[in-house]
Amino acid sequence: MKITIVAGARPNFIKIAPIIKAIEKKQNEGATISYRLVHTGQHYDKNLSDTFFEELNIPKPNSNLEVKSGSQAEQTGAIMVAFEKELQQNPCDLVLVVGDVNSTMACAIVAKKQNIKVAHVEAGIRSGDMTMPEEINRIVTDSITDYFFTTSTSASENLLKYGVDKANVHFVGNVMIDTLYQNLDRIFEPKFWNEFELETRNYIILTLHRPSNVDEEQSLIQLLQGIDKLAGDKKVIFPIHPRTKAILGETNLDLKNILFVEPQGYLNFMYLIKNSFAVITDSGGISEETTVMGIPCFTMRNNTERPETQSIGTNTLVGTSIENLEKHFGEFLQNGGREAGIPELWDGKSSERIIEILLKY
């Protein structure tokens, strides 16, 4: 079996690392399986790309399509043109895509047009919000996928509602959690830990990247000022994306608690989360990692494609207004974190299950 594995953006790299390890383990056991790793170049900043390959021991990609940025259509089209040539020059039996970025959808379409089977890891998750580009990517990818690997029973149920053959839907757990477990003993404090006099459980992690939260300068400033105030006596570490930094420009925000830092590598960032008091974010993936590490998480969105992080885990969906965040965070300060657990099959063995199933096909 020849598999082409596609990675394009930071969350993809975290998800493919344990899959590659699982394939190499099977190779060592004598299985006739091989892989070719294709990096589309969707994220090309070193902190968003190269660092993750180095830290997670991901082999150097066999091919980098180097598409870089552009509008949704420009980027998707560039990926499709480049990946079509890649598959023509390097035929395979299966294209494996992960997550929900533009690379996921674009490469799935190209593969199917060339009559190559597609496996989608993290299939079936839905937010119900069609204003999110990721939601469109998920729906399109799942509409043409052959083999579906899901992180939760609710994701599997979503696929069955769409009419997917139950025989092709496999609830395997969460590969991002595989990566977390495989690296927990390797995480380490960032260089600014001592400089900022950080202490365990005495700081908050903040991440914001969604257009609804960061694209309008005045609302972003008001949001940051509100978070700065609710932090009380705790520092707030904000790894700021270059695009968000550009939106703020040289504005003097007069913030007491929020400290801006560069985007962090995986090992530093997981250390920061694991030792934090709480996390405020608009990311879906981070709510999965906080759930496993038992860290209270407040997600600034009106919906989530990962409902299990709310129903079972440590995540609270708070909407996009600072007033809602203040309300929920205030309740947390008064009552403490609620009881939480770890979702089914988030046990670090999801990637092994995926490769076992693919070998049967």
Short mmCIF file of C-alpha atoms in Angstrom, two decimals, residues 82-304:
data_model
loop_
_atom_site.label_atom_id
_atom_site.label_comp_id
_atom_site.label_asym_id
_atom_site.label_seq_id
_atom_site.Cartn_x
_atom_site.Cartn_y
_atom_site.Cartn_z
CA ALA A 82 0.48 21.69 -7.79
CA PHE A 83 -0.93 18.54 -6.17
CA GLU A 84 -2.26 17.26 -9.49
CA LYS A 85 1.29 17.31 -10.86
CA GLU A 86 2.58 15.67 -7.68
CA LEU A 87 0.16 12.73 -8.02
CA GLN A 88 0.84 12.32 -11.73
CA GLN A 89 4.57 12.07 -11.04
CA ASN A 90 4.16 9.94 -7.90
CA PRO A 91 1.12 7.62 -8.16
CA CYS A 92 -0.27 6.11 -4.97
CA ASP A 93 -3.08 3.87 -3.73
CA LEU A 94 -4.49 6.29 -1.16
CA VAL A 95 -4.33 9.98 -0.28
CA LEU A 96 -4.65 10.64 3.45
CA VAL A 97 -5.79 14.12 4.49
CA VAL A 98 -6.26 15.46 8.01
CA GLY A 99 -8.30 18.24 9.56
CA ASP A 100 -10.17 20.96 7.72
CA VAL A 101 -7.78 23.48 6.14
CA ASN A 102 -7.75 24.45 2.45
CA SER A 103 -5.10 21.81 1.74
CA THR A 104 -7.42 19.10 3.11
CA MET A 105 -10.25 19.90 0.71
CA ALA A 106 -8.09 20.78 -2.31
CA CYS A 107 -6.02 17.59 -2.20
CA ALA A 108 -9.07 15.39 -1.59
CA ILE A 109 -10.71 16.80 -4.75
CA VAL A 110 -7.59 16.27 -6.85
CA ALA A 111 -7.18 12.69 -5.62
CA LYS A 112 -10.77 11.75 -6.41
CA LYS A 113 -10.52 13.31 -9.89
CA GLN A 114 -7.62 10.91 -10.48
CA ASN A 115 -9.62 7.95 -9.14
CA ILE A 116 -7.46 7.61 -6.04
CA LYS A 117 -9.06 6.62 -2.73
CA VAL A 118 -9.22 9.27 0.02
CA ALA A 119 -8.99 8.76 3.78
CA HIS A 120 -10.04 11.68 6.00
CA VAL A 121 -8.69 11.83 9.54
CA GLU A 122 -10.91 13.93 11.83
CA ALA A 123 -13.92 13.38 9.57
CA GLY A 124 -17.47 14.26 10.51
CA ILE A 125 -16.93 17.18 12.87
CA ARG A 126 -19.36 20.05 12.27
CA SER A 127 -19.90 23.50 13.76
CA GLY A 128 -23.04 24.29 11.76
CA ASP A 129 -21.50 27.67 10.93
CA MET A 130 -21.24 28.13 7.17
CA THR A 131 -19.42 31.46 7.59
CA MET A 132 -16.34 29.46 8.62
CA PRO A 133 -14.15 28.41 5.65
CA GLU A 134 -13.22 25.31 7.64
CA GLU A 135 -16.84 24.16 7.77
CA ILE A 136 -17.08 24.26 3.98
CA ASN A 137 -13.78 22.38 3.73
CA ARG A 138 -15.14 19.67 6.07
CA ILE A 139 -18.40 19.22 4.19
CA VAL A 140 -16.79 19.07 0.74
CA THR A 141 -14.04 16.69 1.89
CA ASP A 142 -16.46 14.33 3.60
CA SER A 143 -18.76 14.30 0.57
CA ILE A 144 -16.06 12.58 -1.53
CA THR A 145 -14.07 10.65 1.10
CA ASP A 146 -13.85 6.84 1.00
CA TYR A 147 -12.61 6.05 4.52
CA PHE A 148 -13.71 8.20 7.48
CA PHE A 149 -11.79 8.31 10.78
CA THR A 150 -13.61 10.14 13.55
CA THR A 151 -12.63 11.60 16.92
CA SER A 152 -16.00 11.11 18.60
CA THR A 153 -19.28 9.21 18.35
CA SER A 154 -21.06 12.50 17.55
CA ALA A 155 -18.80 12.99 14.51
CA SER A 156 -19.63 9.47 13.37
CA GLU A 157 -23.33 10.19 13.81
CA ASN A 158 -23.00 13.35 11.70
CA LEU A 159 -21.65 11.27 8.82
CA LEU A 160 -24.40 8.68 9.09
CA LYS A 161 -26.99 11.49 8.90
CA TYR A 162 -25.39 12.52 5.61
CA GLY A 163 -25.88 8.99 4.29
CA VAL A 164 -22.32 7.70 4.57
CA ASP A 165 -22.00 3.89 4.54
CA LYS A 166 -21.55 2.81 8.16
CA ALA A 167 -18.93 0.25 7.09
CA ASN A 168 -16.59 3.09 6.07
CA VAL A 169 -16.95 5.14 9.27
CA HIS A 170 -14.40 4.32 11.96
CA PHE A 171 -14.42 5.90 15.43
CA VAL A 172 -10.73 5.78 16.31
CA GLY A 173 -10.15 8.67 18.74
CA ASN A 174 -8.05 11.79 18.42
CA VAL A 175 -4.62 11.77 16.72
CA MET A 176 -3.81 15.21 18.17
CA ILE A 177 -3.98 13.61 21.59
CA ASP A 178 -1.60 10.88 20.38
CA THR A 179 0.94 13.64 19.71
CA LEU A 180 0.31 15.22 23.10
CA TYR A 181 0.89 11.96 24.98
CA GLN A 182 3.97 11.15 22.91
CA ASN A 183 5.56 14.50 23.79
CA LEU A 184 4.43 15.35 27.32
CA ASP A 185 7.79 14.28 28.75
CA ARG A 186 9.61 16.48 26.20
CA ILE A 187 7.83 19.81 26.74
CA PHE A 188 9.91 22.64 28.22
CA GLU A 189 9.57 26.23 29.34
CA PRO A 190 10.03 29.03 26.78
CA LYS A 191 12.94 31.46 27.05
CA PHE A 192 10.72 34.22 28.45
CA TRP A 193 9.53 32.09 31.42
CA ASN A 194 12.03 33.60 33.88
CA GLU A 195 12.07 37.01 32.19
CA PHE A 196 8.32 37.38 32.82
CA GLU A 197 8.60 35.72 36.25
CA LEU A 198 5.94 33.17 35.35
CA GLU A 199 4.80 30.65 37.93
CA THR A 200 2.68 27.51 37.57
CA ARG A 201 -1.09 28.24 37.72
CA ASN A 202 -0.50 31.98 37.98
CA TYR A 203 -0.93 33.09 34.36
CA ILE A 204 -3.51 32.83 31.57
CA ILE A 205 -2.87 31.79 27.96
CA LEU A 206 -4.64 33.81 25.26
CA THR A 207 -4.88 32.87 21.57
CA LEU A 208 -7.00 34.70 19.00
CA HIS A 209 -6.94 34.23 15.22
CA ARG A 210 -10.49 34.04 13.87
CA PRO A 211 -11.56 36.95 11.64
CA SER A 212 -14.65 37.62 13.79
CA ASN A 213 -12.34 38.37 16.73
CA VAL A 214 -9.25 39.99 15.19
CA ASP A 215 -10.03 41.59 11.82
CA GLU A 216 -11.65 44.80 13.13
CA GLU A 217 -9.12 46.91 15.00
CA GLN A 218 -11.40 48.72 17.46
CA SER A 219 -13.33 45.62 18.53
CA LEU A 220 -10.03 43.74 18.93
CA ILE A 221 -8.67 46.54 21.13
CA GLN A 222 -11.82 46.51 23.28
CA LEU A 223 -11.59 42.73 23.58
CA LEU A 224 -7.95 42.87 24.69
CA GLN A 225 -8.65 45.67 27.18
CA GLY A 226 -11.51 43.63 28.65
CA ILE A 227 -9.36 40.51 28.99
CA ASP A 228 -6.57 42.59 30.51
CA LYS A 229 -9.02 43.79 33.17
CA LEU A 230 -10.60 40.43 34.02
CA ALA A 231 -7.15 38.83 34.48
CA GLY A 232 -6.87 40.57 37.85
CA ASP A 233 -3.39 39.95 39.25
CA LYS A 234 -2.49 37.28 36.66
CA LYS A 235 -0.30 37.81 33.62
CA VAL A 236 -1.79 36.94 30.22
CA ILE A 237 0.57 35.39 27.67
CA PHE A 238 -0.59 36.17 24.13
CA PRO A 239 1.36 34.47 21.29
CA ILE A 240 0.27 36.91 18.61
CA HIS A 241 -0.03 35.94 14.95
CA PRO A 242 1.85 38.29 12.58
CA ARG A 243 -1.43 39.22 10.83
CA THR A 244 -3.08 40.18 14.13
CA LYS A 245 0.02 42.14 15.11
CA ALA A 246 -0.21 44.08 11.85
CA ILE A 247 -3.88 44.95 12.52
CA LEU A 248 -2.94 46.49 15.88
CA GLY A 249 0.00 48.34 14.33
CA GLU A 250 1.66 50.82 16.66
CA THR A 251 -1.46 51.43 18.75
CA ASN A 252 -0.68 52.14 22.40
CA LEU A 253 -3.04 49.74 24.18
CA ASP A 254 -1.96 50.59 27.74
CA LEU A 255 -2.31 46.98 28.89
CA LYS A 256 -1.33 46.03 32.44
CA ASN A 257 -1.36 42.22 32.25
CA ILE A 258 -1.22 41.09 28.60
CA LEU A 259 2.27 40.21 27.36
CA PHE A 260 2.75 39.78 23.61
CA VAL A 261 5.11 36.99 22.49
CA GLU A 262 6.01 35.42 19.16
CA PRO A 263 4.10 32.31 17.95
CA GLN A 264 5.43 29.36 19.93
CA GLY A 265 6.74 25.97 18.89
CA TYR A 266 4.70 22.93 19.93
CA LEU A 267 6.83 21.88 22.92
CA ASN A 268 6.96 25.38 24.43
CA PHE A 269 3.26 26.00 23.84
CA MET A 270 2.15 22.72 25.43
CA TYR A 271 4.33 23.55 28.45
CA LEU A 272 2.60 26.93 28.74
CA ILE A 273 -0.86 25.36 28.54
CA LYS A 274 -0.10 22.53 30.96
CA ASN A 275 1.11 24.96 33.64
CA SER A 276 -1.45 27.72 33.10
CA PHE A 277 -4.32 28.84 35.33
CA ALA A 278 -6.73 28.94 32.38
CA VAL A 279 -6.86 29.38 28.61
CA ILE A 280 -8.89 31.92 26.60
CA THR A 281 -8.98 31.03 22.91
CA ASP A 282 -10.99 30.90 19.70
CA SER A 283 -9.27 27.69 18.55
CA GLY A 284 -11.03 24.34 18.40
CA GLY A 285 -7.90 22.21 18.70
CA ILE A 286 -6.65 23.91 21.86
CA SER A 287 -9.91 23.02 23.61
CA GLU A 288 -9.05 19.34 22.99
CA GLU A 289 -5.56 19.68 24.49
CA THR A 290 -6.82 21.61 27.53
CA THR A 291 -9.45 18.90 28.07
CA VAL A 292 -6.82 16.18 28.30
CA MET A 293 -4.56 18.29 30.53
CA GLY A 294 -7.43 19.36 32.80
CA ILE A 295 -7.00 23.10 32.20
CA PRO A 296 -10.13 25.32 32.20
CA CYS A 297 -10.72 26.66 28.68
CA PHE A 298 -12.96 29.53 27.57
CA THR A 299 -13.66 29.49 23.83
CA MET A 300 -14.65 32.81 22.28
CA ARG A 301 -16.97 31.47 19.60
CA ASN A 302 -20.71 31.01 19.18
CA ASN A 303 -20.34 27.36 18.18
CA THR A 304 -17.88 24.50 18.27
#
